[in-house]
Short mmCIF file of C-alpha atoms in Angstrom, two decimals:
data_model
loop_
_atom_site.label_atom_id
_atom_site.label_comp_id
_atom_site.label_asym_id
_atom_site.label_seq_id
_atom_site.Cartn_x
_atom_site.Cartn_y
_atom_site.Cartn_z
CA MET A 1 25.93 -20.53 -7.46
CA SER A 2 24.46 -20.97 -4.02
CA MET A 3 22.50 -18.51 -1.94
CA ASP A 4 22.61 -18.07 1.79
CA ILE A 5 19.44 -17.48 3.82
CA LYS A 6 20.02 -13.70 3.92
CA GLN A 7 20.18 -13.51 0.11
CA ILE A 8 16.98 -15.59 -0.16
CA GLN A 9 15.19 -13.33 2.34
CA ASP A 10 16.33 -10.25 0.41
CA LEU A 11 15.05 -11.82 -2.82
CA ILE A 12 11.67 -12.57 -1.20
CA LYS A 13 11.39 -8.96 0.01
CA PHE A 14 12.31 -7.67 -3.44
CA VAL A 15 9.69 -9.88 -5.13
CA ALA A 16 7.04 -8.76 -2.60
CA LYS A 17 7.79 -5.07 -3.17
CA SER A 18 8.17 -5.25 -6.94
CA GLY A 19 4.76 -6.70 -7.69
CA VAL A 20 6.25 -9.51 -9.80
CA ASN A 21 4.18 -12.70 -9.56
CA GLU A 22 7.02 -15.21 -10.05
CA VAL A 23 10.82 -15.32 -10.07
CA ALA A 24 12.85 -18.44 -10.89
CA ILE A 25 16.62 -18.82 -10.68
CA GLU A 26 18.23 -22.06 -11.86
CA GLU A 27 21.86 -23.12 -12.00
CA LYS A 28 23.56 -26.55 -12.21
CA ASP A 29 23.38 -27.30 -8.50
CA PHE A 30 20.81 -24.75 -7.33
CA LYS A 31 17.21 -23.90 -8.14
CA ILE A 32 14.82 -21.47 -6.42
CA THR A 33 11.33 -20.34 -7.46
CA ILE A 34 9.41 -17.66 -5.60
CA LYS A 35 5.74 -17.23 -6.43
CA THR A 36 3.18 -14.83 -5.02
CA ASN A 37 -0.52 -15.58 -4.78
CA GLN A 38 -1.49 -12.04 -5.70
CA GLU A 39 -3.68 -11.29 -8.67
CA PRO A 40 -2.05 -9.11 -11.34
CA THR A 41 -2.82 -5.44 -10.91
CA TYR A 42 -4.36 -3.66 -13.87
CA VAL A 43 -4.36 0.12 -14.01
CA THR A 44 -6.82 1.98 -16.21
CA ALA A 45 -6.00 5.59 -16.97
CA THR A 46 -8.73 8.02 -17.96
CA VAL A 47 -6.64 11.18 -18.04
CA PRO A 48 -6.33 11.61 -21.85
CA ALA A 49 -10.11 12.01 -22.46
CA PRO A 50 -10.55 15.25 -20.43
CA VAL A 51 -7.35 16.67 -21.94
CA ALA A 52 -8.58 15.95 -25.49
CA LEU A 53 -11.91 17.77 -25.01
CA PRO A 54 -10.45 21.19 -24.18
CA GLN A 55 -8.18 20.99 -27.23
CA GLN A 56 -11.14 20.38 -29.55
CA GLN A 57 -13.47 22.99 -27.99
CA PRO A 58 -11.27 25.48 -26.14
CA ALA A 59 -14.00 27.98 -25.24
CA ALA A 60 -16.89 25.74 -24.08
CA ALA A 61 -15.18 22.69 -22.60
CA PRO A 62 -13.07 24.35 -19.85
CA ALA A 63 -16.09 26.20 -18.49
CA ALA A 64 -18.18 23.02 -18.49
CA THR A 65 -15.56 20.64 -17.07
CA ALA A 66 -13.47 22.92 -14.85
CA ALA A 67 -16.28 24.00 -12.51
CA PRO A 68 -17.31 20.49 -11.35
CA ILE A 69 -13.71 19.35 -11.05
CA VAL A 70 -12.78 22.33 -8.88
CA GLN A 71 -15.92 22.09 -6.70
CA ALA A 72 -15.70 18.37 -5.95
CA PRO A 73 -12.20 18.24 -4.41
CA SER A 74 -12.27 21.69 -2.80
CA ALA A 75 -14.05 20.60 0.40
CA PRO A 76 -11.93 17.44 1.01
CA ALA A 77 -8.76 19.34 0.07
CA ALA A 78 -9.49 21.96 2.71
CA GLU A 79 -10.09 19.27 5.34
CA ALA A 80 -7.11 17.11 4.36
CA SER A 81 -4.57 19.91 3.88
CA ASN A 82 -3.15 19.55 7.40
CA LEU A 83 -3.43 15.74 7.60
CA ILE A 84 -0.52 13.33 7.27
CA THR A 85 -1.04 10.24 5.12
CA VAL A 86 0.51 6.99 6.36
CA LYS A 87 1.26 4.82 3.31
CA SER A 88 1.98 1.14 2.84
CA PRO A 89 5.70 0.43 2.50
CA MET A 90 5.01 -2.77 0.53
CA ILE A 91 2.55 -4.86 -1.44
CA GLY A 92 0.54 -7.30 0.65
CA THR A 93 -2.61 -7.87 2.69
CA PHE A 94 -3.64 -5.27 5.28
CA TYR A 95 -4.66 -6.44 8.76
CA ARG A 96 -5.89 -4.21 11.60
CA ALA A 97 -5.12 -6.81 14.32
CA SER A 98 -2.54 -9.53 14.90
CA GLY A 99 -5.26 -12.18 14.77
CA PRO A 100 -9.02 -12.62 14.40
CA ASP A 101 -9.59 -12.73 18.16
CA LYS A 102 -6.99 -10.07 19.01
CA PRO A 103 -7.71 -6.37 19.68
CA LEU A 104 -7.27 -3.85 16.84
CA PHE A 105 -3.95 -1.99 16.78
CA VAL A 106 -5.61 1.43 16.29
CA ASN A 107 -9.08 2.93 15.84
CA VAL A 108 -10.29 6.30 14.56
CA GLY A 109 -9.66 8.85 17.32
CA ASP A 110 -6.68 7.02 18.85
CA GLU A 111 -3.57 9.05 19.70
CA ILE A 112 -0.39 7.62 18.16
CA THR A 113 3.32 8.23 18.66
CA PRO A 114 6.35 7.22 16.57
CA GLY A 115 7.00 3.51 16.94
CA LYS A 116 3.34 2.58 17.66
CA VAL A 117 2.21 -0.41 15.58
CA LEU A 118 -0.66 0.69 13.32
CA CYS A 119 -1.32 -2.49 11.34
CA ILE A 120 0.23 -5.57 9.76
CA VAL A 121 0.92 -6.03 6.06
CA GLU A 122 1.37 -9.67 5.12
CA ALA A 123 3.60 -10.33 2.13
CA MET A 124 4.35 -13.91 1.12
CA LYS A 125 3.47 -15.35 4.54
CA LEU A 126 5.69 -12.79 6.29
CA PHE A 127 3.77 -10.55 8.70
CA ASN A 128 5.30 -7.07 8.76
CA GLU A 129 4.29 -4.69 11.54
CA ILE A 130 3.82 -1.17 10.18
CA GLU A 131 4.84 1.38 12.80
CA SER A 132 3.96 5.05 12.94
CA GLU A 133 6.66 7.54 12.04
CA VAL A 134 4.54 10.49 13.24
CA SER A 135 2.54 11.46 16.29
CA GLY A 136 -1.04 12.65 16.21
CA LYS A 137 -4.59 11.34 16.14
CA ILE A 138 -6.00 8.78 13.68
CA VAL A 139 -8.68 10.62 11.66
CA LYS A 140 -9.55 7.98 9.06
CA ILE A 141 -8.68 4.39 8.20
CA LEU A 142 -8.62 4.14 4.40
CA VAL A 143 -8.38 0.34 3.96
CA ASN A 144 -10.66 -2.46 5.13
CA ASP A 145 -9.31 -5.40 7.13
CA ALA A 146 -7.90 -8.30 5.05
CA GLU A 147 -7.86 -6.15 1.91
CA PRO A 148 -4.91 -6.21 -0.53
CA VAL A 149 -2.78 -3.07 -0.60
CA GLU A 150 -0.25 -1.75 -3.09
CA PHE A 151 3.15 -0.17 -2.46
CA ASP A 152 2.71 3.48 -1.38
CA GLN A 153 -1.09 3.11 -1.02
CA PRO A 154 -2.57 5.43 1.64
CA LEU A 155 -3.62 3.48 4.76
CA PHE A 156 -4.37 6.10 7.44
CA LEU A 157 -4.97 9.83 7.76
CA VAL A 158 -3.39 11.36 10.86
CA ASP A 159 -4.04 14.80 12.33
CA PRO A 160 -0.65 15.94 13.72
CA SER A 161 -2.08 18.73 15.92
#
């Protein structure tokens, strides 16, 4: 088995997107190991606890827990209902500029059009320009510079009007 450069690049992209920390392929005459320097991601779910309480105390618990839950997101939900979320297409490190001494790609309040570079996501030493697929105005930047991002993580909020 031998791999051409295109197959190796595809494998690197797959490893970057999948979140796997290491992949090794070894044959008689060929060996390749791809490692990422990303920390493992641990997800903690707290959904079962609120679901269990209403089942134990059906009359008191919904009244006590439902009111705060409804009130907290209602204001942001009303604001964000017309906003478009730009999400990360891959796992990597988020950068707002092409270099430390370079200007930022976008700021809050900037007008964007499809094809405009919004940021860079670095995955395994490959710097991927993330371009806008929508037009509108940047309302909020949800990630700090040089911060790790996950696949499908929200990066920007855009007002399309």
